[in-house]
Amino acid sequence: MRKVLFFLSFLLLPILATAQSSQLKNEILNYKDTTLDFIEKGRQFMINKLMDGDMAKVRELKNELLLEENEKYMAIYPYEIRLLLYWLGDYDELFYFINSTDEQSEAQFNKKIKPAHDVLLVNLLAVLRKDRSKVENNITHNISNLENRDFLILNLRYLLGGKDYPDITQQSLNADADTFLLKHPESKYTGYTRENIRYKMVQSNWGWGFEFFSGYGLCTNQLHDKFQSNVPFGVDFDIAYKNWTLYLRDYIGIGSTYQNISYNGAVWPKGAKANTIVPEASLGYTILTKKHVQISPFAGIGALDFSPTESQKDESYYTQVGSISAFTYTVGLNLDIPLGKSSNAMPIISYSENGKWFLRLRYAYVLPQFGLKYSGFEGNMHYFTIGIGAIAHKVKRDL
């Protein structure tokens, strides 16, 4: 008997599952959310009355729809309710909605069932933009408190702004917000104004840059008698703060000897290749910034080093000569010509930046301090370089 019952149950199981599935499908097909249906119909009714200019009916519908809102449903979006209250002139209620918005209410907003998008917002924006002057005059005549009056007008412009409405731009909003903050520095709406309405990006005082350069170097006096002019290749790293810039440069010049140079018991022959190396740290200050040029005189310290090249390492004098070097002072002038802006001039930086490329013309006068240690090496060096580089500053919002 048990076997028979088990066999029958096994046969009936698919039939029961099919019946339950059909029942669930019927429940889904017959399901109707009456609250959401009421909200959406109420919104359509409100749209029609708004287009008719029937303020009394719109206010009545607004109140009825808000009564339907709870932890589960949303009837009117926060942006829409503010515009509605501006249009209706219900300023006390408007202040309530502005002041009651916080992180908790925003978190609850995300959890609610919302009505399908319709044209309520589009029509509200159209009506208020068309009658903006009238609405602002109404605020001026009905709000006695100057701070509240100024804020309501500022906030209205913020809500009405958009790419499709050129009468209000972010630039004009920033100007209006700055005026409000200047007139009411202790306002309770300061935080709201700075965080929502005023949107200004400012460049950090600190900047980071680089440059690759080449050019021409020429020695004077006894150094000129010993070493021919040189052609440098080098790299520079800039650290900028406001108008000050620290230049960290590595100048490697390729030239040759003019005559036999006796030094350290060896003879460095005439015509041999010679490296002219100038590691340098200099500090510059920008005295002129124009659209097409930036001028920065600088002064710094470094070294001047003359040495045989690697190609001469098999020569007997290579090790004996080694390098002829001295501490130096450096003075000169940078002339930077902007080549264009870039949002990613320094790709190794992970934050938003304001960058620019430049062509740099640099003249420097190098004063080595050879002294008595290197008799017969008196002289200095001029160099002129041309380079291309970029500098980037972090960009952040000014609150």
Coordinates of C-alpha atoms in Angstrom, one line a residue:
M1 CA 0.0 0.0 0.0
R2 CA 2.8 2.4 0.9
K3 CA 4.5 1.7 -2.4
V4 CA 1.2 2.5 -4.3
L5 CA 0.8 5.8 -2.4
F6 CA 4.4 6.8 -3.0
F7 CA 4.0 6.0 -6.7
L8 CA 0.8 8.1 -6.9
S9 CA 2.5 11.0 -5.1
F10 CA 5.4 10.9 -7.5
L11 CA 2.9 11.0 -10.5
L12 CA 0.9 13.9 -8.9
L13 CA 3.9 16.1 -8.0
P14 CA 4.4 17.7 -11.5
I15 CA 0.7 18.3 -11.7
L16 CA 0.7 20.1 -8.3
A17 CA 3.8 22.1 -9.3
T18 CA 2.2 23.2 -12.5
A19 CA -1.0 24.2 -10.7
Q20 CA 0.9 26.3 -8.2
S21 CA 2.9 28.0 -11.0
S22 CA -0.3 28.8 -12.9
Q23 CA -1.8 30.3 -9.7
L24 CA 1.3 32.5 -9.2
K25 CA 1.1 33.7 -12.8
N26 CA -2.5 34.7 -12.2
E27 CA -1.6 36.5 -9.0
I28 CA 1.1 38.5 -10.9
L29 CA -1.2 39.3 -13.8
N30 CA -4.0 40.4 -11.6
Y31 CA -1.7 42.3 -9.2
K32 CA -2.5 46.1 -9.0
D33 CA -0.7 48.6 -6.8
T34 CA -3.6 50.9 -6.0
T35 CA -1.4 53.4 -4.1
L36 CA 1.1 53.8 -7.0
D37 CA -1.8 54.0 -9.5
F38 CA -3.4 56.7 -7.4
I39 CA -0.1 58.7 -7.3
E40 CA 0.5 58.5 -11.0
K41 CA -3.1 59.5 -11.9
G42 CA -2.9 62.4 -9.4
R43 CA 0.3 63.6 -11.0
Q44 CA -1.3 63.6 -14.4
F45 CA -4.2 65.5 -13.0
M46 CA -1.7 68.0 -11.5
I47 CA 0.1 68.5 -14.8
N48 CA -3.2 69.4 -16.6
K49 CA -4.1 71.9 -13.9
L50 CA -0.6 73.4 -13.9
M51 CA -0.8 74.0 -17.6
D52 CA -4.2 75.6 -17.0
G53 CA -2.6 77.9 -14.4
D54 CA -5.1 76.7 -11.7
M55 CA -3.1 77.3 -8.5
A56 CA -5.8 76.4 -6.1
K57 CA -6.3 73.0 -7.7
V58 CA -2.6 72.3 -8.0
R59 CA -2.2 73.2 -4.3
E60 CA -5.0 70.8 -3.4
L61 CA -3.6 68.0 -5.5
K62 CA -0.1 68.6 -4.1
N63 CA -1.4 68.3 -0.5
E64 CA -3.4 65.1 -1.4
L65 CA -0.4 63.5 -3.0
L66 CA 1.9 64.3 -0.1
L67 CA -0.6 62.5 2.2
E68 CA 0.0 59.3 0.2
E69 CA 3.8 59.5 0.9
N70 CA 5.2 57.2 3.5
E71 CA 8.3 55.0 4.1
K72 CA 7.3 52.9 1.1
Y73 CA 6.1 55.4 -1.5
M74 CA 7.2 58.8 -3.0
A75 CA 4.5 60.9 -4.7
I76 CA 6.5 64.0 -5.7
Y77 CA 10.3 64.2 -6.2
P78 CA 12.2 66.7 -3.9
Y79 CA 13.2 68.8 -6.9
E80 CA 9.6 69.0 -8.1
I81 CA 8.1 69.9 -4.7
R82 CA 10.5 72.8 -4.3
L83 CA 9.6 74.1 -7.8
L84 CA 5.9 73.6 -7.0
L85 CA 6.2 75.6 -3.8
Y86 CA 8.0 78.4 -5.6
W87 CA 5.2 78.6 -8.2
L88 CA 2.5 78.4 -5.5
G89 CA 4.2 81.0 -3.3
D90 CA 4.0 78.7 -0.3
Y91 CA 7.3 79.9 1.2
D92 CA 6.9 78.7 4.8
E93 CA 6.4 75.1 3.5
L94 CA 9.3 75.6 1.1
F95 CA 11.6 76.6 4.0
Y96 CA 10.5 73.5 5.8
F97 CA 11.5 71.2 2.9
I98 CA 14.9 73.0 2.5
N99 CA 15.8 72.8 6.2
S100 CA 14.6 69.2 6.7
T101 CA 16.8 67.7 4.0
D102 CA 19.6 65.7 5.5
E103 CA 21.6 62.5 4.8
Q104 CA 18.9 60.4 6.5
S105 CA 16.1 61.7 4.3
E106 CA 18.3 61.2 1.2
A107 CA 18.9 57.6 2.2
Q108 CA 15.2 57.0 2.7
F109 CA 14.6 58.5 -0.8
N110 CA 16.6 55.8 -2.4
K111 CA 14.5 53.1 -0.8
K112 CA 11.1 54.4 -1.8
I113 CA 8.9 53.3 -4.7
K114 CA 8.8 56.2 -7.1
P115 CA 6.3 57.2 -9.7
A116 CA 7.1 56.8 -13.4
H117 CA 8.7 59.8 -15.0
D118 CA 6.3 62.1 -16.7
V119 CA 6.3 65.8 -17.8
L120 CA 5.6 67.4 -14.4
L121 CA 9.2 68.6 -14.0
V122 CA 9.5 69.8 -17.6
N123 CA 6.4 71.9 -17.2
L124 CA 7.3 73.3 -13.9
L125 CA 10.7 74.4 -15.2
A126 CA 9.0 75.9 -18.3
V127 CA 6.4 77.9 -16.3
L128 CA 8.9 79.2 -13.7
R129 CA 11.5 80.2 -16.3
K130 CA 8.9 82.0 -18.2
D131 CA 7.7 83.9 -15.1
R132 CA 11.0 84.1 -13.2
S133 CA 10.9 87.9 -12.8
K134 CA 7.4 87.7 -11.5
V135 CA 8.2 85.0 -9.0
E136 CA 11.3 86.9 -7.8
N137 CA 9.3 90.1 -7.3
N138 CA 6.7 88.1 -5.4
I139 CA 9.4 86.9 -3.1
T140 CA 10.8 90.4 -2.6
H141 CA 7.3 91.8 -1.6
N142 CA 6.3 88.9 0.6
I143 CA 9.4 88.0 2.6
S144 CA 10.4 90.6 5.1
N145 CA 13.6 88.9 6.4
L146 CA 16.4 90.1 4.1
E147 CA 18.5 86.9 4.5
N148 CA 15.6 84.6 3.8
R149 CA 14.5 86.8 0.8
D150 CA 18.0 86.8 -0.7
F151 CA 18.4 83.0 -0.2
L152 CA 15.1 82.2 -1.8
I153 CA 15.9 84.1 -4.9
L154 CA 19.4 82.6 -5.1
N155 CA 18.0 79.1 -4.6
L156 CA 15.3 79.7 -7.3
R157 CA 18.0 80.6 -9.8
Y158 CA 20.0 77.5 -8.8
L159 CA 16.9 75.2 -9.3
L160 CA 16.1 76.8 -12.7
G161 CA 19.6 76.7 -14.1
G162 CA 20.6 74.2 -16.8
K163 CA 22.3 73.8 -20.1
D164 CA 19.0 74.4 -21.8
Y165 CA 18.6 77.7 -20.0
P166 CA 21.4 80.1 -20.9
D167 CA 19.9 83.0 -18.8
I168 CA 21.4 81.3 -15.8
T169 CA 25.0 80.0 -15.9
Q170 CA 27.3 78.5 -13.3
Q171 CA 29.3 81.7 -13.6
S172 CA 26.3 83.9 -12.8
L173 CA 25.3 81.5 -10.0
N174 CA 28.8 81.7 -8.5
A175 CA 28.6 85.5 -8.6
D176 CA 25.2 85.5 -6.9
A177 CA 26.4 83.0 -4.3
D178 CA 29.5 85.1 -3.5
T179 CA 27.3 88.2 -3.1
F180 CA 25.0 86.3 -0.7
L181 CA 27.9 85.0 1.4
L182 CA 29.4 88.5 1.6
K183 CA 26.1 90.0 2.7
H184 CA 25.2 87.2 5.1
P185 CA 28.5 85.7 6.4
E186 CA 26.8 84.1 9.4
S187 CA 23.8 82.8 7.5
K188 CA 22.4 79.3 8.3
Y189 CA 22.3 78.7 4.6
T190 CA 26.1 79.2 4.2
G191 CA 26.7 75.4 4.1
Y192 CA 23.9 74.8 1.6
T193 CA 25.1 77.6 -0.6
R194 CA 28.7 76.5 -0.7
E195 CA 28.0 72.8 -1.1
N196 CA 25.1 73.0 -3.6
I197 CA 24.9 76.4 -5.4
R198 CA 28.4 77.8 -5.6
Y199 CA 30.7 75.6 -7.7
K200 CA 34.2 77.0 -8.2
M201 CA 37.3 75.1 -9.1
V202 CA 40.6 76.5 -7.9
Q203 CA 44.2 75.6 -8.7
S204 CA 46.5 74.5 -5.9
N205 CA 49.5 76.7 -5.1
W206 CA 51.7 73.7 -5.6
G207 CA 52.7 72.4 -9.1
W208 CA 55.0 69.7 -10.5
G209 CA 56.6 69.9 -13.9
F210 CA 59.3 68.5 -16.2
E211 CA 61.3 69.6 -19.3
F212 CA 63.6 68.0 -21.8
F213 CA 66.1 70.3 -23.4
S214 CA 69.1 70.9 -25.7
G215 CA 71.0 73.9 -26.7
Y216 CA 74.5 75.4 -26.7
G217 CA 77.2 76.0 -24.1
L218 CA 80.3 78.2 -24.3
C219 CA 83.1 78.8 -21.8
T220 CA 85.1 82.0 -21.3
N221 CA 88.8 82.9 -20.6
Q222 CA 91.1 80.0 -19.8
L223 CA 88.3 77.5 -19.9
H224 CA 87.5 78.6 -23.4
D225 CA 91.2 78.0 -24.3
K226 CA 90.9 74.4 -23.1
F227 CA 87.3 73.3 -24.0
Q228 CA 85.3 73.9 -27.2
S229 CA 81.6 74.8 -27.1
N230 CA 79.3 71.9 -26.2
V231 CA 75.8 70.7 -27.1
P232 CA 73.8 69.7 -24.1
F233 CA 71.0 67.2 -23.6
G234 CA 69.3 67.2 -20.3
V235 CA 66.2 66.9 -18.2
D236 CA 64.7 69.3 -15.6
F237 CA 62.2 68.7 -12.8
D238 CA 60.2 71.7 -11.5
I239 CA 58.6 72.1 -8.1
A240 CA 56.4 75.3 -8.1
Y241 CA 54.7 77.2 -5.3
K242 CA 52.7 80.3 -6.3
N243 CA 55.2 82.4 -8.2
W244 CA 58.3 80.5 -7.0
T245 CA 59.8 77.6 -8.9
L246 CA 62.6 75.2 -7.9
Y247 CA 64.4 73.9 -11.0
L248 CA 66.3 70.7 -10.6
R249 CA 68.4 70.3 -13.8
D250 CA 70.9 67.8 -15.2
Y251 CA 72.9 69.3 -18.0
I252 CA 75.1 66.9 -20.0
G253 CA 77.1 68.7 -22.7
I254 CA 79.1 66.9 -25.5
G255 CA 82.2 68.7 -26.7
S256 CA 85.9 68.3 -27.1
T257 CA 89.3 69.7 -25.9
Y258 CA 90.9 72.7 -27.7
Q259 CA 94.4 71.8 -26.6
N260 CA 96.5 69.3 -24.7
I261 CA 95.5 69.6 -21.0
S262 CA 98.0 68.5 -18.5
Y263 CA 96.3 67.5 -15.3
N264 CA 97.0 65.1 -12.4
G265 CA 100.1 63.7 -14.0
A266 CA 98.4 62.9 -17.4
V267 CA 97.8 64.6 -20.7
W268 CA 94.3 64.9 -22.0
P269 CA 95.0 65.3 -25.7
K270 CA 93.8 68.0 -28.0
G271 CA 90.6 67.1 -29.9
A272 CA 89.5 64.4 -27.4
K273 CA 85.8 64.2 -26.6
A274 CA 84.8 65.9 -23.3
N275 CA 81.7 65.8 -21.2
T276 CA 80.6 69.1 -19.7
I277 CA 78.2 68.2 -16.8
V278 CA 76.2 70.8 -14.8
P279 CA 73.9 69.5 -12.1
E280 CA 72.0 72.4 -10.9
A281 CA 69.4 73.5 -8.3
S282 CA 68.1 77.0 -8.9
L283 CA 65.2 79.1 -7.5
G284 CA 63.2 81.3 -9.9
Y285 CA 60.5 83.9 -9.4
T286 CA 57.9 84.8 -12.0
I287 CA 57.9 88.5 -12.6
L288 CA 55.7 88.6 -15.6
T289 CA 52.8 86.4 -16.8
K290 CA 51.1 87.2 -20.0
K291 CA 48.9 85.2 -22.4
H292 CA 51.9 84.3 -24.6
V293 CA 54.9 84.5 -22.3
Q294 CA 56.1 84.0 -18.8
I295 CA 59.4 85.5 -17.5
S296 CA 61.3 84.1 -14.5
P297 CA 64.8 85.2 -13.4
F298 CA 66.6 82.6 -11.2
A299 CA 69.7 82.0 -9.2
G300 CA 71.1 78.8 -7.8
I301 CA 74.0 76.5 -7.0
G302 CA 75.4 73.4 -8.7
A303 CA 78.7 72.1 -10.1
L304 CA 80.7 72.3 -13.3
D305 CA 82.4 69.1 -14.3
F306 CA 84.7 68.4 -17.2
S307 CA 85.6 64.7 -17.8
P308 CA 86.6 62.3 -20.6
T309 CA 83.8 60.3 -22.1
E310 CA 83.2 56.5 -21.8
S311 CA 84.6 56.1 -25.3
Q312 CA 88.1 57.0 -23.9
K313 CA 88.1 54.5 -21.1
D314 CA 90.8 52.4 -22.8
E315 CA 93.1 55.3 -23.0
S316 CA 95.9 55.6 -20.3
Y317 CA 94.9 59.1 -19.3
Y318 CA 91.2 58.2 -18.7
T319 CA 91.6 57.1 -15.1
Q320 CA 94.3 59.6 -14.2
V321 CA 92.4 62.7 -15.5
G322 CA 89.1 61.6 -13.9
S323 CA 87.1 64.7 -13.6
I324 CA 87.8 68.4 -13.2
S325 CA 85.0 69.8 -11.2
A326 CA 84.1 72.7 -9.0
F327 CA 81.2 74.2 -7.0
T328 CA 79.3 76.8 -9.0
Y329 CA 76.8 79.7 -8.7
T330 CA 74.3 80.1 -11.5
V331 CA 72.1 83.1 -12.5
G332 CA 69.9 83.5 -15.5
L333 CA 66.5 83.9 -17.0
N334 CA 63.7 81.6 -18.2
L335 CA 61.2 82.6 -20.8
D336 CA 58.3 80.2 -21.0
I337 CA 55.9 80.2 -24.0
P338 CA 52.6 78.4 -23.4
L339 CA 51.8 75.8 -26.0
G340 CA 48.3 74.8 -24.7
K341 CA 46.4 73.4 -21.8
S342 CA 46.0 69.8 -20.9
S343 CA 43.9 67.9 -18.3
N344 CA 46.5 65.2 -18.2
A345 CA 49.9 66.8 -18.6
M346 CA 51.3 64.7 -15.7
P347 CA 49.8 61.3 -16.2
I348 CA 51.5 59.9 -13.1
I349 CA 49.3 62.1 -10.9
S350 CA 46.1 60.4 -9.9
Y351 CA 44.0 63.5 -9.0
S352 CA 42.3 66.1 -11.2
E353 CA 44.8 68.6 -12.5
N354 CA 45.1 71.8 -14.5
G355 CA 48.2 71.3 -16.7
K356 CA 49.9 73.2 -19.5
W357 CA 52.6 72.5 -22.0
F358 CA 55.3 75.1 -22.6
L359 CA 58.3 75.9 -24.8
R360 CA 61.1 77.1 -22.5
L361 CA 64.0 79.4 -23.6
R362 CA 66.7 79.5 -20.8
Y363 CA 69.9 81.6 -20.5
A364 CA 72.3 80.9 -17.6
Y365 CA 75.6 82.2 -16.5
V366 CA 77.6 79.6 -14.6
L367 CA 80.4 80.8 -12.3
P368 CA 82.6 77.9 -11.2
Q369 CA 84.8 78.2 -8.1
F370 CA 87.9 76.4 -9.4
G371 CA 90.2 78.5 -7.2
L372 CA 93.8 77.6 -6.6
K373 CA 93.1 73.8 -6.7
Y374 CA 92.9 74.0 -10.5
S375 CA 95.5 76.5 -11.7
G376 CA 94.9 77.7 -15.2
F377 CA 91.1 76.9 -15.2
E378 CA 89.8 80.4 -14.7
G379 CA 86.6 81.3 -16.5
N380 CA 82.9 80.9 -16.6
M381 CA 80.3 79.4 -18.9
H382 CA 77.3 80.7 -20.7
Y383 CA 74.6 78.3 -21.9
F384 CA 71.4 78.7 -23.8
T385 CA 68.8 75.9 -24.0
I386 CA 65.5 75.4 -25.6
G387 CA 63.2 72.8 -24.2
I388 CA 59.7 71.4 -24.1
G389 CA 57.9 70.5 -21.0
A390 CA 54.7 70.6 -18.9
I391 CA 53.6 71.7 -15.5
A392 CA 50.5 70.6 -13.6
H393 CA 48.6 71.9 -10.6
K394 CA 46.1 70.0 -8.6
V395 CA 42.5 71.3 -9.1
K396 CA 39.9 71.1 -6.3
R397 CA 36.6 72.6 -5.5
D398 CA 36.7 75.8 -3.5
L399 CA 34.3 75.6 -0.6

